[in-house]
Amino acid sequence: MRYFKHAFGAAMFIVALTALAWFILDTRFLLPVQAAEQAKPIDWLFNLQFKLMAVMFGLIAGLMLYSVIFFRRKRGDTSDGPHITGNTPLEIIWTAIPLAIVTGLALIGAQNLSETQRIDPRALEVKVTAMQWAWKFEYPAYEIVSDQLILPANQQIVFKLNSIDVIHSFWVPEWRVKQDAVPGIEQILRVTPSQAGEFKLVCAEICGAQHANMVATVKVVSEDEFKGWVAQQLTGAVAEDPAVRGEQVLRVNGCIACHSIDGTRLVGPTFQGAYGRQETLEDGSTITVDDAYILESIRQSTKKIVQGYPGVMPSYGEDVISDSQVADIIEYIKTLK
Ligand code: CUA
């Protein structure tokens, strides 16, 4: 009878603590909005694991708490507890059950992983270039280059990730999936955005001083809106005004992440008022910012560094920013008085 009372009491503790953890560990409260097809199997598995954790927590903490309260040592009792040696059936049970759970989770995990990587042959290709500290997006099907990621909803996107300097990581939390961008290797990430809206792409790999600011806007729109955006990009791709083209080149290549256009001091010197400015270099000599200096600073970025700034800018060859684009950039900088 006493044994039954304790078993019942301990069971109540276990149930109560399990219920509490079950409620707190619900993915609906813990995870951001679910905005991609690939997020569904991931969230489902997360939820299953959280629920298993809740049961384990209730079982362990419930028994422990019950024992601490009802089986404490009585005042003045200095005797040892009963000496208990092995219990073979119990040991078999507590080895077999966790083994079955872990094996089951591994199988479900493998199945889920293949689900998130399933290939849709009609996927829209987007090339992503990561750099210190900006993102650049290219749509080879339309020959569009953009600093914003605009995507149609309910279509698989195949991201081909690359980096021009160090390792970065492509991550939109609402999509759950994440992939490193590694210099010299093309990494693949497949995402089917299932919800329209505006999201934030963040870099999830510490990559230098401005890592925290390496963000880009992601807009998921309807298919019609996407077609409208493509058409608009195609007609507006080559602007008449060289200064407008120059600004586009700077934005697309992430230059303004480090060189402000309004005089703010960032990682590099501001573009505002830069043209014709006298600058003191690291070695104490002075130069005037002219066409030749701007071209040289793009091609061999660390050759002549303005005093007080870190020489962290990558060099850009003609394959990335052409000579005529440099001329456009110069025209744009001239307008920033
Ligand atoms: Cu790029 Cu952190």
Coordinates of C-alpha atoms and ligand atoms in Angstrom, one line a residue:
M1 CA 0.0 0.0 0.0
R2 CA 2.8 2.4 0.9
Y3 CA 4.6 1.4 -2.3
F4 CA 1.5 2.2 -4.3
K5 CA 1.2 5.6 -2.6
H6 CA 4.7 6.6 -3.5
A7 CA 4.4 5.3 -7.1
F8 CA 1.2 7.3 -7.6
G9 CA 2.8 10.4 -6.0
A10 CA 6.0 10.2 -8.1
A11 CA 3.8 9.7 -11.2
M12 CA 1.9 12.9 -10.4
F13 CA 5.2 14.8 -10.2
I14 CA 6.4 13.4 -13.5
V15 CA 3.2 14.2 -15.3
A16 CA 3.1 17.8 -14.0
L17 CA 6.7 18.6 -14.9
T18 CA 6.3 16.9 -18.3
A19 CA 3.2 19.0 -19.0
L20 CA 5.0 22.2 -18.0
A21 CA 8.1 21.4 -20.3
W22 CA 5.7 20.3 -23.1
F23 CA 4.0 23.6 -23.1
I24 CA 7.2 25.7 -22.8
L25 CA 9.1 23.8 -25.5
D26 CA 6.5 24.3 -28.3
T27 CA 8.1 25.3 -31.6
R28 CA 5.2 27.7 -32.2
F29 CA 6.6 29.8 -29.4
L30 CA 10.3 29.1 -30.0
L31 CA 10.8 29.5 -33.7
P32 CA 10.2 32.4 -36.1
V33 CA 7.5 32.2 -38.8
Q34 CA 7.7 29.2 -41.1
A35 CA 8.2 30.7 -44.6
A36 CA 9.6 27.9 -46.8
E37 CA 8.7 24.3 -47.8
Q38 CA 12.0 23.1 -46.4
A39 CA 11.1 24.5 -43.0
K40 CA 8.2 22.0 -42.6
P41 CA 10.1 18.8 -42.1
I42 CA 12.7 20.6 -40.0
D43 CA 10.1 22.1 -37.7
W44 CA 8.3 18.8 -37.4
L45 CA 11.5 17.1 -36.3
F46 CA 12.4 19.9 -34.0
N47 CA 9.0 19.6 -32.4
L48 CA 9.3 15.8 -32.0
Q49 CA 12.7 16.2 -30.3
F50 CA 11.4 19.0 -28.0
K51 CA 8.5 16.8 -26.9
L52 CA 10.9 13.9 -26.2
M53 CA 13.0 16.3 -24.2
A54 CA 9.9 17.3 -22.2
V55 CA 9.2 13.6 -21.4
M56 CA 12.8 13.0 -20.4
F57 CA 12.9 16.1 -18.3
G58 CA 9.7 15.2 -16.5
L59 CA 10.9 11.7 -15.8
I60 CA 14.3 12.7 -14.4
A61 CA 13.3 15.9 -12.6
G62 CA 10.0 14.4 -11.3
L63 CA 11.6 11.4 -9.7
M64 CA 14.5 13.5 -8.3
L65 CA 12.2 16.2 -6.9
Y66 CA 9.9 13.5 -5.3
S67 CA 12.8 11.7 -3.7
V68 CA 14.3 15.0 -2.4
I69 CA 11.0 15.8 -0.7
F70 CA 9.7 12.4 0.6
F71 CA 12.9 10.4 1.1
R72 CA 15.2 12.8 2.7
R73 CA 17.3 11.7 5.6
K74 CA 15.5 12.0 8.9
R75 CA 17.1 14.3 11.6
G76 CA 19.7 12.4 13.6
D77 CA 19.8 9.4 11.2
T78 CA 23.5 8.8 10.4
S79 CA 23.1 5.3 8.9
D80 CA 24.0 4.4 5.3
G81 CA 21.3 3.7 2.8
P82 CA 20.7 0.1 1.6
H83 CA 23.5 -1.2 -0.7
I84 CA 22.1 -2.0 -4.1
T85 CA 24.0 -3.8 -6.8
G86 CA 23.2 -4.3 -10.5
N87 CA 19.7 -5.1 -11.8
T88 CA 20.0 -6.8 -15.2
P89 CA 16.5 -6.4 -16.5
L90 CA 16.5 -2.7 -15.6
E91 CA 19.8 -2.2 -17.3
I92 CA 18.6 -3.9 -20.5
I93 CA 15.5 -1.7 -20.5
W94 CA 17.4 1.6 -20.0
T95 CA 19.9 0.7 -22.7
A96 CA 17.4 -0.6 -25.2
I97 CA 14.8 2.2 -25.1
P98 CA 17.3 5.1 -25.6
L99 CA 19.0 3.1 -28.4
A100 CA 15.7 2.6 -30.2
I101 CA 14.9 6.3 -29.8
V102 CA 18.3 7.5 -31.0
T103 CA 18.3 5.1 -34.0
G104 CA 14.7 6.2 -34.9
L105 CA 15.7 9.9 -34.7
A106 CA 18.8 9.2 -36.9
L107 CA 16.6 7.5 -39.6
I108 CA 14.0 10.3 -39.4
G109 CA 16.7 12.9 -39.6
A110 CA 18.3 11.4 -42.7
Q111 CA 14.9 11.2 -44.3
N112 CA 14.2 14.8 -43.5
L113 CA 17.6 16.0 -44.7
S114 CA 16.9 14.4 -48.1
E115 CA 13.5 16.0 -48.1
T116 CA 15.0 19.5 -47.6
Q117 CA 17.5 18.9 -50.5
R118 CA 14.9 17.5 -53.0
I119 CA 15.7 18.8 -56.5
D120 CA 13.1 20.5 -58.6
P121 CA 14.4 20.6 -62.2
R122 CA 12.4 23.9 -62.8
A123 CA 14.2 25.7 -60.0
L124 CA 15.1 29.3 -60.6
E125 CA 18.9 29.8 -60.3
V126 CA 20.2 32.7 -58.3
K127 CA 24.0 33.2 -57.9
V128 CA 24.9 34.6 -54.5
T129 CA 28.3 36.3 -54.0
A130 CA 29.2 36.9 -50.4
M131 CA 31.9 39.5 -49.6
Q132 CA 33.1 41.6 -46.7
W133 CA 30.5 42.8 -46.0
A134 CA 27.7 42.6 -48.5
W135 CA 25.7 40.2 -50.6
K136 CA 25.3 40.3 -54.4
F137 CA 22.6 38.4 -56.3
E138 CA 22.7 37.4 -60.0
Y139 CA 19.8 35.9 -62.0
P140 CA 21.5 34.2 -64.9
A141 CA 18.2 33.5 -66.7
Y142 CA 17.5 37.3 -66.9
E143 CA 21.1 38.7 -66.7
I144 CA 20.0 40.7 -63.7
V145 CA 22.4 41.8 -60.9
S146 CA 20.9 43.1 -57.7
D147 CA 21.8 44.0 -54.1
Q148 CA 18.3 42.9 -53.1
L149 CA 16.9 39.4 -53.2
I150 CA 13.5 39.4 -54.9
L151 CA 11.9 36.0 -55.3
P152 CA 8.7 34.5 -56.5
A153 CA 6.7 32.5 -53.9
N154 CA 6.0 28.8 -54.2
Q155 CA 8.8 28.2 -56.7
Q156 CA 12.1 26.4 -55.8
I157 CA 15.1 28.6 -55.9
V158 CA 18.5 27.0 -56.3
F159 CA 21.1 29.3 -54.7
K160 CA 24.7 28.9 -55.9
L161 CA 26.8 30.4 -53.2
N162 CA 30.3 31.7 -53.5
S163 CA 32.6 34.1 -51.6
I164 CA 35.3 36.4 -52.8
D165 CA 37.2 36.6 -49.6
V166 CA 36.5 34.7 -46.4
I167 CA 33.8 32.2 -45.3
H168 CA 30.3 33.7 -44.8
S169 CA 27.0 31.9 -44.2
F170 CA 23.7 32.4 -46.0
W171 CA 20.8 32.4 -43.6
V172 CA 17.2 33.5 -43.6
P173 CA 15.9 32.3 -40.2
E174 CA 12.3 32.0 -41.5
W175 CA 13.5 29.5 -44.1
R176 CA 15.5 27.5 -41.4
V177 CA 18.1 26.1 -43.9
K178 CA 21.5 27.6 -43.8
Q179 CA 24.6 27.2 -46.0
D180 CA 28.2 28.4 -45.8
A181 CA 29.6 30.5 -48.7
V182 CA 33.2 29.3 -49.1
P183 CA 35.8 31.0 -51.4
G184 CA 36.6 28.8 -54.4
I185 CA 33.8 26.4 -53.9
E186 CA 30.3 26.6 -55.3
Q187 CA 27.8 25.6 -52.6
I188 CA 24.2 24.7 -53.3
L189 CA 21.2 25.6 -51.2
R190 CA 17.6 24.9 -52.3
V191 CA 14.7 26.9 -50.9
T192 CA 11.1 27.1 -51.9
P193 CA 9.7 30.2 -50.2
S194 CA 6.1 29.5 -49.3
Q195 CA 5.1 32.8 -47.8
A196 CA 5.2 36.2 -49.4
G197 CA 6.7 39.0 -47.3
E198 CA 9.9 40.8 -46.4
F199 CA 12.6 38.9 -44.6
K200 CA 16.2 39.5 -43.7
L201 CA 19.2 37.6 -45.0
V202 CA 21.9 37.6 -42.4
C203 CA 25.5 36.3 -42.4
A204 CA 25.8 33.5 -39.9
E205 CA 29.6 33.1 -39.9
I206 CA 31.8 35.6 -38.1
C207 CA 33.7 37.3 -40.9
G208 CA 35.3 40.4 -39.6
A209 CA 34.5 43.8 -38.2
Q210 CA 31.2 44.5 -40.0
H211 CA 29.9 40.9 -39.8
A212 CA 26.8 42.0 -37.8
N213 CA 25.9 44.5 -40.5
M214 CA 26.2 42.0 -43.4
V215 CA 22.5 41.9 -44.1
A216 CA 20.3 42.1 -47.2
T217 CA 16.6 42.5 -47.8
V218 CA 14.7 39.5 -49.1
K219 CA 11.3 40.1 -50.7
V220 CA 9.2 37.2 -51.6
V221 CA 6.4 38.3 -54.0
S222 CA 3.7 36.7 -56.1
E223 CA 4.7 35.3 -59.5
D224 CA 3.1 38.3 -61.3
E225 CA 4.9 40.8 -59.1
F226 CA 8.2 38.9 -59.8
K227 CA 7.7 39.1 -63.5
G228 CA 7.0 42.8 -63.1
W229 CA 10.2 43.3 -61.2
V230 CA 12.2 41.4 -63.8
A231 CA 10.7 43.5 -66.7
Q232 CA 11.5 46.7 -64.7
Q233 CA 15.1 45.6 -64.1
L234 CA 15.6 44.7 -67.7
T235 CA 14.4 48.0 -69.1
G236 CA 16.2 50.0 -66.3
A237 CA 19.3 48.0 -66.4
V238 CA 21.3 50.4 -68.5
A239 CA 20.6 53.9 -67.3
E240 CA 21.4 56.9 -69.6
D241 CA 23.2 58.9 -66.9
P242 CA 26.7 57.5 -66.1
A243 CA 26.3 58.7 -62.5
V244 CA 23.2 56.6 -62.1
R245 CA 25.0 53.6 -63.6
G246 CA 27.9 54.3 -61.2
E247 CA 25.7 54.3 -58.2
Q248 CA 24.2 50.9 -59.3
V249 CA 27.7 49.5 -59.6
L250 CA 28.6 50.6 -56.1
R251 CA 25.4 49.2 -54.6
V252 CA 25.5 45.9 -56.4
N253 CA 29.2 45.3 -55.4
G254 CA 28.5 46.2 -51.8
C255 CA 30.9 49.2 -51.8
I256 CA 28.6 51.4 -49.8
A257 CA 28.6 48.9 -46.9
C258 CA 32.0 50.3 -46.1
H259 CA 32.1 53.7 -47.9
S260 CA 29.2 56.0 -46.9
I261 CA 27.7 58.4 -49.4
D262 CA 26.6 60.9 -46.7
G263 CA 29.9 61.6 -44.9
T264 CA 29.5 59.0 -42.2
R265 CA 32.8 57.4 -41.2
L266 CA 32.6 53.6 -41.8
V267 CA 35.3 51.0 -42.5
G268 CA 36.7 53.1 -45.4
P269 CA 36.7 56.8 -46.3
T270 CA 33.3 58.3 -47.3
F271 CA 32.6 59.0 -50.9
Q272 CA 31.0 62.3 -50.1
G273 CA 33.3 65.0 -51.3
A274 CA 35.9 62.5 -52.1
Y275 CA 36.7 63.6 -55.7
G276 CA 39.4 66.2 -55.7
R277 CA 40.0 65.7 -51.9
Q278 CA 43.6 65.8 -50.5
E279 CA 44.3 62.7 -48.5
T280 CA 47.2 61.8 -46.3
L281 CA 48.4 58.2 -46.9
E282 CA 49.8 55.7 -44.4
D283 CA 53.4 56.7 -45.2
G284 CA 52.6 60.4 -44.6
S285 CA 52.6 61.4 -48.2
T286 CA 49.6 63.2 -49.7
I287 CA 47.6 62.6 -52.8
T288 CA 44.7 64.1 -54.6
V289 CA 41.8 61.8 -55.2
D290 CA 41.4 61.8 -59.0
D291 CA 40.5 59.3 -61.8
A292 CA 43.8 57.5 -61.6
Y293 CA 43.7 57.1 -57.8
I294 CA 40.2 55.8 -57.8
L295 CA 41.0 53.2 -60.6
E296 CA 44.1 52.1 -58.7
S297 CA 42.3 51.8 -55.4
I298 CA 39.8 49.5 -57.0
R299 CA 42.3 47.3 -58.9
Q300 CA 45.0 47.3 -56.1
S301 CA 43.0 48.2 -53.1
T302 CA 45.8 48.1 -50.4
K303 CA 48.5 49.9 -52.4
K304 CA 47.7 53.4 -51.2
I305 CA 45.7 53.4 -48.0
V306 CA 44.4 56.6 -46.5
Q307 CA 45.8 57.2 -43.0
G308 CA 43.7 55.9 -40.2
Y309 CA 41.8 53.3 -42.1
P310 CA 42.4 49.5 -42.1
G311 CA 43.5 48.0 -45.4
V312 CA 40.8 45.4 -45.5
M313 CA 39.2 46.1 -48.9
P314 CA 39.5 43.3 -51.5
S315 CA 40.9 44.2 -55.0
Y316 CA 38.4 44.1 -57.9
G317 CA 39.7 42.9 -61.3
E318 CA 38.2 43.9 -64.6
D319 CA 36.1 40.8 -64.7
V320 CA 34.1 42.1 -61.7
I321 CA 34.2 45.9 -62.2
S322 CA 35.1 46.9 -65.8
D323 CA 37.1 50.0 -66.7
S324 CA 33.9 51.7 -68.1
Q325 CA 32.1 50.9 -64.9
V326 CA 35.0 52.6 -63.0
A327 CA 34.4 55.6 -65.2
D328 CA 30.7 55.6 -64.2
I329 CA 31.7 55.3 -60.5
I330 CA 33.9 58.3 -60.9
E331 CA 31.0 60.3 -62.4
Y332 CA 28.8 59.3 -59.5
I333 CA 31.4 60.2 -56.8
K334 CA 31.7 63.6 -58.5
T335 CA 28.0 64.2 -57.8
L336 CA 28.5 63.6 -54.0
K337 CA 29.5 67.0 -52.9
Ligands
CUA1 CU1 29.9 37.6 -43.6 CU2 29.7 37.3 -41.3

